[in-house]
mmCIF file of C-alpha atoms in Angstrom:
data_model
loop_
_atom_site.group_PDB
_atom_site.id
_atom_site.type_symbol
_atom_site.label_atom_id
_atom_site.label_comp_id
_atom_site.label_asym_id
_atom_site.label_seq_id
_atom_site.Cartn_x
_atom_site.Cartn_y
_atom_site.Cartn_z
ATOM 1 C CA UNK A 1 0.000 0.000 0.000
ATOM 2 C CA UNK A 2 1.289 3.438 -0.942
ATOM 3 C CA UNK A 3 2.133 5.765 1.924
ATOM 4 C CA UNK A 4 1.356 8.849 -0.195
ATOM 5 C CA UNK A 5 -1.796 9.267 -2.283
ATOM 6 C CA UNK A 6 -2.220 12.191 -4.696
ATOM 7 C CA UNK A 7 -5.855 13.240 -4.367
ATOM 8 C CA UNK A 8 -6.090 16.311 -6.623
ATOM 9 C CA UNK A 9 -4.078 18.457 -9.031
ATOM 10 C CA UNK A 10 -5.149 21.795 -10.493
ATOM 11 C CA UNK A 11 -3.274 23.454 -13.355
ATOM 12 C CA UNK A 12 -3.200 27.162 -12.534
ATOM 13 C CA UNK A 13 -3.067 30.039 -15.039
ATOM 14 C CA UNK A 14 -4.273 27.803 -17.840
ATOM 15 C CA UNK A 15 -4.204 28.565 -20.736
ATOM 16 C CA UNK A 16 -1.135 30.788 -20.785
ATOM 17 C CA UNK A 17 1.785 31.790 -22.981
ATOM 18 C CA UNK A 18 4.477 29.286 -23.848
ATOM 19 C CA UNK A 19 7.096 31.385 -22.018
ATOM 20 C CA UNK A 20 5.071 31.457 -18.777
ATOM 21 C CA UNK A 21 5.918 28.984 -15.994
ATOM 22 C CA UNK A 22 3.874 25.873 -15.287
ATOM 23 C CA UNK A 23 1.893 26.051 -12.052
ATOM 24 C CA UNK A 24 0.410 22.975 -10.375
ATOM 25 C CA UNK A 25 -1.594 23.063 -7.172
ATOM 26 C CA UNK A 26 -0.993 19.601 -5.703
ATOM 27 C CA UNK A 27 -3.014 17.988 -2.935
ATOM 28 C CA UNK A 28 -1.857 14.693 -1.455
ATOM 29 C CA UNK A 29 -2.467 12.588 1.621
ATOM 30 C CA UNK A 30 0.274 11.025 3.734
ATOM 31 C CA UNK A 31 -0.959 7.965 5.663
ATOM 32 C CA UNK A 32 2.248 7.248 7.611
ATOM 33 C CA UNK A 33 5.271 9.072 8.976
ATOM 34 C CA UNK A 34 7.994 9.426 6.343
ATOM 35 C CA UNK A 35 11.664 9.455 7.232
ATOM 36 C CA UNK A 36 12.723 11.168 3.980
ATOM 37 C CA UNK A 37 11.500 14.039 1.829
ATOM 38 C CA UNK A 38 9.365 13.706 -1.300
ATOM 39 C CA UNK A 39 10.882 14.778 -4.595
ATOM 40 C CA UNK A 40 8.534 16.359 -7.143
ATOM 41 C CA UNK A 41 9.647 16.762 -10.736
ATOM 42 C CA UNK A 42 8.209 18.349 -13.916
ATOM 43 C CA UNK A 43 9.397 17.023 -17.293
ATOM 44 C CA UNK A 44 8.498 18.509 -20.683
ATOM 45 C CA UNK A 45 8.475 16.104 -23.642
ATOM 46 C CA UNK A 46 10.144 18.056 -26.430
ATOM 47 C CA UNK A 47 9.737 15.428 -29.127
ATOM 48 C CA UNK A 48 7.993 12.095 -29.535
ATOM 49 C CA UNK A 49 10.894 10.873 -31.686
ATOM 50 C CA UNK A 50 13.664 11.025 -29.084
ATOM 51 C CA UNK A 51 13.979 11.251 -25.307
ATOM 52 C CA UNK A 52 17.021 13.482 -25.806
ATOM 53 C CA UNK A 53 14.635 16.392 -26.367
ATOM 54 C CA UNK A 54 12.993 15.904 -22.936
ATOM 55 C CA UNK A 55 13.639 18.700 -20.447
ATOM 56 C CA UNK A 56 13.417 18.448 -16.658
ATOM 57 C CA UNK A 57 11.979 21.877 -15.937
ATOM 58 C CA UNK A 58 12.378 21.735 -12.166
ATOM 59 C CA UNK A 59 12.776 19.366 -9.232
ATOM 60 C CA UNK A 60 11.995 20.228 -5.614
ATOM 61 C CA UNK A 61 12.096 18.473 -2.248
ATOM 62 C CA UNK A 62 9.058 18.655 0.038
ATOM 63 C CA UNK A 63 9.512 17.711 3.681
ATOM 64 C CA UNK A 64 9.330 16.826 6.393
ATOM 65 C CA UNK A 65 5.887 15.617 5.399
ATOM 66 C CA UNK A 66 3.338 15.444 8.217
ATOM 67 C CA UNK A 67 0.618 12.818 8.264
ATOM 68 C CA UNK A 68 -2.734 13.923 6.850
ATOM 69 C CA UNK A 69 -3.707 16.116 3.875
ATOM 70 C CA UNK A 70 -1.039 18.429 2.429
ATOM 71 C CA UNK A 71 -1.271 21.052 -0.316
ATOM 72 C CA UNK A 72 1.298 23.221 -2.096
ATOM 73 C CA UNK A 73 1.884 25.003 -5.429
ATOM 74 C CA UNK A 74 4.679 23.724 -7.650
ATOM 75 C CA UNK A 75 5.938 26.342 -10.115
ATOM 76 C CA UNK A 76 8.320 25.240 -12.861
ATOM 77 C CA UNK A 77 9.879 27.436 -15.558
ATOM 78 C CA UNK A 78 8.896 27.153 -19.198
ATOM 79 C CA UNK A 79 10.980 24.854 -21.413
ATOM 80 C CA UNK A 80 13.850 26.207 -23.486
ATOM 81 C CA UNK A 81 12.345 26.391 -26.956
ATOM 82 C CA UNK A 82 15.793 26.454 -28.590
ATOM 83 C CA UNK A 83 16.287 22.827 -27.464
ATOM 84 C CA UNK A 84 13.047 21.668 -29.106
ATOM 85 C CA UNK A 85 13.040 20.609 -32.787
ATOM 86 C CA UNK A 86 11.273 23.131 -34.993
ATOM 87 C CA UNK A 87 8.706 20.581 -36.183
ATOM 88 C CA UNK A 88 7.707 19.922 -32.547
ATOM 89 C CA UNK A 89 7.377 23.509 -31.313
ATOM 90 C CA UNK A 90 3.697 23.718 -32.249
ATOM 91 C CA UNK A 91 1.007 21.097 -31.894
ATOM 92 C CA UNK A 92 0.369 18.532 -29.168
ATOM 93 C CA UNK A 93 2.961 17.238 -26.710
ATOM 94 C CA UNK A 94 3.068 16.027 -23.085
ATOM 95 C CA UNK A 95 4.151 17.384 -19.702
ATOM 96 C CA UNK A 96 4.877 14.899 -16.888
ATOM 97 C CA UNK A 97 4.521 15.502 -13.165
ATOM 98 C CA UNK A 98 6.324 12.871 -11.102
ATOM 99 C CA UNK A 99 6.858 12.172 -7.418
ATOM 100 C CA UNK A 100 9.726 10.132 -5.969
ATOM 101 C CA UNK A 101 10.524 8.778 -2.526
ATOM 102 C CA UNK A 102 14.168 7.942 -1.825
ATOM 103 C CA UNK A 103 14.906 8.312 -5.582
ATOM 104 C CA UNK A 104 12.151 5.813 -6.461
ATOM 105 C CA UNK A 105 9.294 7.083 -8.634
ATOM 106 C CA UNK A 106 5.908 5.954 -7.333
ATOM 107 C CA UNK A 107 3.511 8.101 -9.369
ATOM 108 C CA UNK A 108 3.566 9.880 -12.731
ATOM 109 C CA UNK A 109 0.795 12.134 -14.046
ATOM 110 C CA UNK A 110 0.864 13.015 -17.730
ATOM 111 C CA UNK A 111 -1.019 15.904 -19.346
ATOM 112 C CA UNK A 112 -1.467 16.651 -23.028
ATOM 113 C CA UNK A 113 -0.286 20.134 -23.964
ATOM 114 C CA UNK A 114 -1.440 21.977 -27.075
ATOM 115 C CA UNK A 115 0.790 24.774 -28.392
ATOM 116 C CA UNK A 116 -0.694 27.024 -31.076
ATOM 117 C CA UNK A 117 0.546 30.212 -32.687
ATOM 118 C CA UNK A 118 -1.768 33.023 -31.644
ATOM 119 C CA UNK A 119 -1.112 35.765 -34.189
ATOM 120 C CA UNK A 120 -3.479 36.817 -36.976
ATOM 121 C CA UNK A 121 -0.594 38.480 -38.838
ATOM 122 C CA UNK A 122 1.485 35.311 -39.061
ATOM 123 C CA UNK A 123 3.104 34.769 -42.477
ATOM 124 C CA UNK A 124 3.469 31.221 -43.814
ATOM 125 C CA UNK A 125 5.314 29.869 -46.819
ATOM 126 C CA UNK A 126 2.128 29.349 -48.843
ATOM 127 C CA UNK A 127 0.795 32.729 -47.711
ATOM 128 C CA UNK A 128 -2.171 31.160 -45.903
ATOM 129 C CA UNK A 129 -2.945 30.357 -42.310
ATOM 130 C CA UNK A 130 -3.107 26.558 -41.690
ATOM 131 C CA UNK A 131 -6.623 25.102 -41.693
ATOM 132 C CA UNK A 132 -7.869 23.443 -38.525
ATOM 133 C CA UNK A 133 -8.505 19.741 -39.063
ATOM 134 C CA UNK A 134 -12.044 19.914 -37.699
ATOM 135 C CA UNK A 135 -12.960 22.809 -40.002
ATOM 136 C CA UNK A 136 -11.556 20.959 -42.997
ATOM 137 C CA UNK A 137 -13.646 17.896 -42.218
ATOM 138 C CA UNK A 138 -16.790 20.011 -41.915
ATOM 139 C CA UNK A 139 -16.129 21.632 -45.272
ATOM 140 C CA UNK A 140 -15.589 18.271 -46.948
ATOM 141 C CA UNK A 141 -18.764 16.959 -45.380
ATOM 142 C CA UNK A 142 -20.877 19.830 -46.723
ATOM 143 C CA UNK A 143 -19.448 19.400 -50.232
ATOM 144 C CA UNK A 144 -20.220 15.692 -50.132
ATOM 145 C CA UNK A 145 -23.861 16.390 -49.251
ATOM 146 C CA UNK A 146 -24.218 18.772 -52.177
ATOM 147 C CA UNK A 147 -22.710 16.218 -54.566
ATOM 148 C CA UNK A 148 -25.074 13.506 -53.291
ATOM 149 C CA UNK A 149 -28.072 15.760 -53.895
ATOM 150 C CA UNK A 150 -26.924 16.490 -57.451
ATOM 151 C CA UNK A 151 -26.405 12.760 -58.146
ATOM 152 C CA UNK A 152 -29.899 11.953 -56.859
ATOM 153 C CA UNK A 153 -31.434 14.595 -59.130
ATOM 154 C CA UNK A 154 -29.553 13.203 -62.159
ATOM 155 C CA UNK A 155 -30.699 9.641 -61.367
ATOM 156 C CA UNK A 156 -34.317 10.794 -61.090
ATOM 157 C CA UNK A 157 -34.082 12.540 -64.484
ATOM 158 C CA UNK A 158 -32.645 9.383 -66.102
ATOM 159 C CA UNK A 159 -35.421 7.231 -64.633
ATOM 160 C CA UNK A 160 -38.060 9.630 -65.983
ATOM 161 C CA UNK A 161 -36.503 9.466 -69.473
ATOM 162 C CA UNK A 162 -36.459 5.635 -69.393
ATOM 163 C CA UNK A 163 -40.145 5.521 -68.420
ATOM 164 C CA UNK A 164 -41.018 7.859 -71.296
ATOM 165 C CA UNK A 165 -39.150 5.590 -73.744
ATOM 166 C CA UNK A 166 -41.011 2.522 -72.471
ATOM 167 C CA UNK A 167 -44.382 4.211 -72.963
ATOM 168 C CA UNK A 168 -43.522 5.136 -76.556
ATOM 169 C CA UNK A 169 -42.168 1.671 -77.591
ATOM 170 C CA UNK A 170 -43.900 -1.016 -75.459
ATOM 171 C CA UNK A 171 -43.260 -3.852 -77.965
ATOM 172 C CA UNK A 172 -39.543 -3.222 -78.238
ATOM 173 C CA UNK A 173 -39.277 -3.032 -74.456
ATOM 174 C CA UNK A 174 -40.958 -6.476 -74.085
ATOM 175 C CA UNK A 175 -38.614 -8.056 -76.608
ATOM 176 C CA UNK A 176 -35.539 -6.563 -74.970
ATOM 177 C CA UNK A 177 -36.723 -7.773 -71.562
ATOM 178 C CA UNK A 178 -37.101 -11.387 -72.772
ATOM 179 C CA UNK A 179 -33.701 -11.301 -74.447
ATOM 180 C CA UNK A 180 -31.979 -9.992 -71.310
ATOM 181 C CA UNK A 181 -33.643 -12.666 -69.154
ATOM 182 C CA UNK A 182 -32.444 -15.474 -71.443
ATOM 183 C CA UNK A 183 -28.944 -13.989 -71.460
ATOM 184 C CA UNK A 184 -28.844 -13.792 -67.660
ATOM 185 C CA UNK A 185 -29.967 -17.416 -67.293
ATOM 186 C CA UNK A 186 -27.266 -18.669 -69.662
ATOM 187 C CA UNK A 187 -24.644 -16.547 -67.909
ATOM 188 C CA UNK A 188 -25.567 -17.941 -64.473
ATOM 189 C CA UNK A 189 -25.355 -21.528 -65.779
ATOM 190 C CA UNK A 190 -21.906 -20.927 -67.269
ATOM 191 C CA UNK A 191 -20.758 -19.354 -64.001
ATOM 192 C CA UNK A 192 -21.931 -22.356 -61.935
ATOM 193 C CA UNK A 193 -20.042 -24.750 -64.223
ATOM 194 C CA UNK A 194 -16.879 -22.670 -63.957
ATOM 195 C CA UNK A 195 -17.102 -22.606 -60.127
ATOM 196 C CA UNK A 196 -17.464 -26.393 -60.002
ATOM 197 C CA UNK A 197 -14.436 -26.808 -62.220
ATOM 198 C CA UNK A 198 -12.291 -24.450 -60.110
ATOM 199 C CA UNK A 199 -13.218 -26.212 -56.849
ATOM 200 C CA UNK A 200 -12.278 -29.591 -58.394
ATOM 201 C CA UNK A 201 -8.986 -28.439 -59.945
ATOM 202 C CA UNK A 202 -7.841 -26.320 -56.986
ATOM 203 C CA UNK A 203 -4.770 -27.888 -55.274
ATOM 204 C CA UNK A 204 -4.876 -28.728 -51.541
ATOM 205 C CA UNK A 205 -1.815 -26.565 -50.776
ATOM 206 C CA UNK A 206 -3.634 -23.427 -51.928
ATOM 207 C CA UNK A 207 -6.575 -24.078 -49.616
ATOM 208 C CA UNK A 208 -4.310 -24.600 -46.604
ATOM 209 C CA UNK A 209 -2.440 -21.416 -47.356
ATOM 210 C CA UNK A 210 -5.664 -19.397 -47.495
ATOM 211 C CA UNK A 211 -6.894 -20.772 -44.183
ATOM 212 C CA UNK A 212 -3.556 -20.026 -42.487
ATOM 213 C CA UNK A 213 -3.653 -16.414 -43.691
ATOM 214 C CA UNK A 214 -7.111 -15.882 -42.218
ATOM 215 C CA UNK A 215 -6.048 -17.296 -38.825
ATOM 216 C CA UNK A 216 -2.977 -15.034 -38.732
ATOM 217 C CA UNK A 217 -5.044 -11.924 -39.393
ATOM 218 C CA UNK A 218 -7.751 -12.686 -36.823
ATOM 219 C CA UNK A 219 -5.479 -13.872 -34.017
ATOM 220 C CA UNK A 220 -2.915 -11.103 -34.557
ATOM 221 C CA UNK A 221 0.196 -13.297 -34.609
ATOM 222 C CA UNK A 222 3.279 -11.658 -33.210
ATOM 223 C CA UNK A 223 3.652 -9.268 -36.129
ATOM 224 C CA UNK A 224 4.273 -5.727 -34.934
ATOM 225 C CA UNK A 225 2.465 -2.882 -36.707
ATOM 226 C CA UNK A 226 4.554 -0.603 -38.841
ATOM 227 C CA UNK A 227 5.230 2.812 -37.290
ATOM 228 C CA UNK A 228 3.370 5.705 -38.849
ATOM 229 C CA UNK A 229 5.305 8.388 -40.661
ATOM 230 C CA UNK A 230 5.763 11.577 -38.680
ATOM 231 C CA UNK A 231 4.236 14.568 -40.444
ATOM 232 C CA UNK A 232 4.495 18.152 -39.262
ATOM 233 C CA UNK A 233 0.820 19.137 -39.388
ATOM 234 C CA UNK A 234 1.424 22.579 -37.855
ATOM 235 C CA UNK A 235 3.866 24.669 -39.917
ATOM 236 C CA UNK A 236 6.052 27.344 -38.339
ATOM 237 C CA UNK A 237 5.365 30.899 -39.620
ATOM 238 C CA UNK A 238 8.207 32.906 -41.141
ATOM 239 C CA UNK A 239 7.829 35.700 -38.573
ATOM 240 C CA UNK A 240 7.763 33.240 -35.642
ATOM 241 C CA UNK A 241 8.031 34.699 -32.131
ATOM 242 C CA UNK A 242 7.983 32.365 -29.138
ATOM 243 C CA UNK A 243 6.093 34.832 -26.938
ATOM 244 C CA UNK A 244 3.129 34.585 -29.334
ATOM 245 C CA UNK A 245 2.676 30.856 -28.753
ATOM 246 C CA UNK A 246 -0.383 29.999 -26.666
ATOM 247 C CA UNK A 247 -0.114 26.959 -24.374
ATOM 248 C CA UNK A 248 -3.142 24.986 -23.174
ATOM 249 C CA UNK A 249 -2.810 22.089 -20.736
ATOM 250 C CA UNK A 250 -5.631 19.566 -21.179
ATOM 251 C CA UNK A 251 -6.180 18.811 -17.518
ATOM 252 C CA UNK A 252 -9.581 17.082 -17.740
ATOM 253 C CA UNK A 253 -8.230 13.581 -18.433
ATOM 254 C CA UNK A 254 -4.679 13.107 -17.131
ATOM 255 C CA UNK A 255 -2.925 9.774 -17.568
ATOM 256 C CA UNK A 256 -1.878 8.458 -14.149
ATOM 257 C CA UNK A 257 0.733 5.709 -13.744
ATOM 258 C CA UNK A 258 1.585 4.242 -10.323
ATOM 259 C CA UNK A 259 4.679 2.243 -9.423
ATOM 260 C CA UNK A 260 5.170 -0.113 -6.503
ATOM 261 C CA UNK A 261 8.120 0.835 -4.275
ATOM 262 C CA UNK A 262 9.465 -0.083 -0.849
ATOM 263 C CA UNK A 263 8.336 2.527 1.664
ATOM 264 C CA UNK A 264 10.121 0.961 4.643
ATOM 265 C CA UNK A 265 13.245 2.552 6.094
ATOM 266 C CA UNK A 266 15.929 -0.134 6.256
ATOM 267 C CA UNK A 267 18.735 2.149 7.416
ATOM 268 C CA UNK A 268 18.266 1.316 11.116
#
């Protein structure tokens, strides 16, 4: 059983500018007397491609920790943007809040962070401001509806023309109908004969191979999925200024990971 339980975390001054410090109001409960201090640490994930871009923004010691409910505000400086790859400056990343006892991490809380350039006068290479994904999907959806309506109108017009032709030439229509029915019947008979021939001539090795492929796909045999290509969806403007980047911490659904450690003091 953990001797320290984090009960609540509030991200203060959120949203804010990228250059502003992170502020976390942390509430935790200590259920037993601790002989050592707690170490709290904030880590900014600079790039999903390499851990070398991670930055430990700050690390503090809290103690001695009394039993009961404790609360404090942890303020960590903003990351150094010059150490972050250009393609990762904007968009979504992660900030990690960790707590350690005697150098052993027992809890890690991860928050998604969205960095967007907040400047209407930003200049991009193509001369246009990047389109938000959600807006693009809405636009495509509206165009699709218009195209469907036009297709339906064209189909209705074609059906009306066919009905008019049938009314004018009823005899020809009857003859064509009988001819098409005879043609369909002969085609179906030829198809059935061909299927019987294929099933008879098909070698046993081919059947086994097909069955094996289906089992592999459904059971997900130990084949690892191929990694997706990394694409910079948020371009950097030509007149980029770091103080114009807006940072929003998505604090509604943090990802919490707990680790089992030894809380006993074996020094005595």
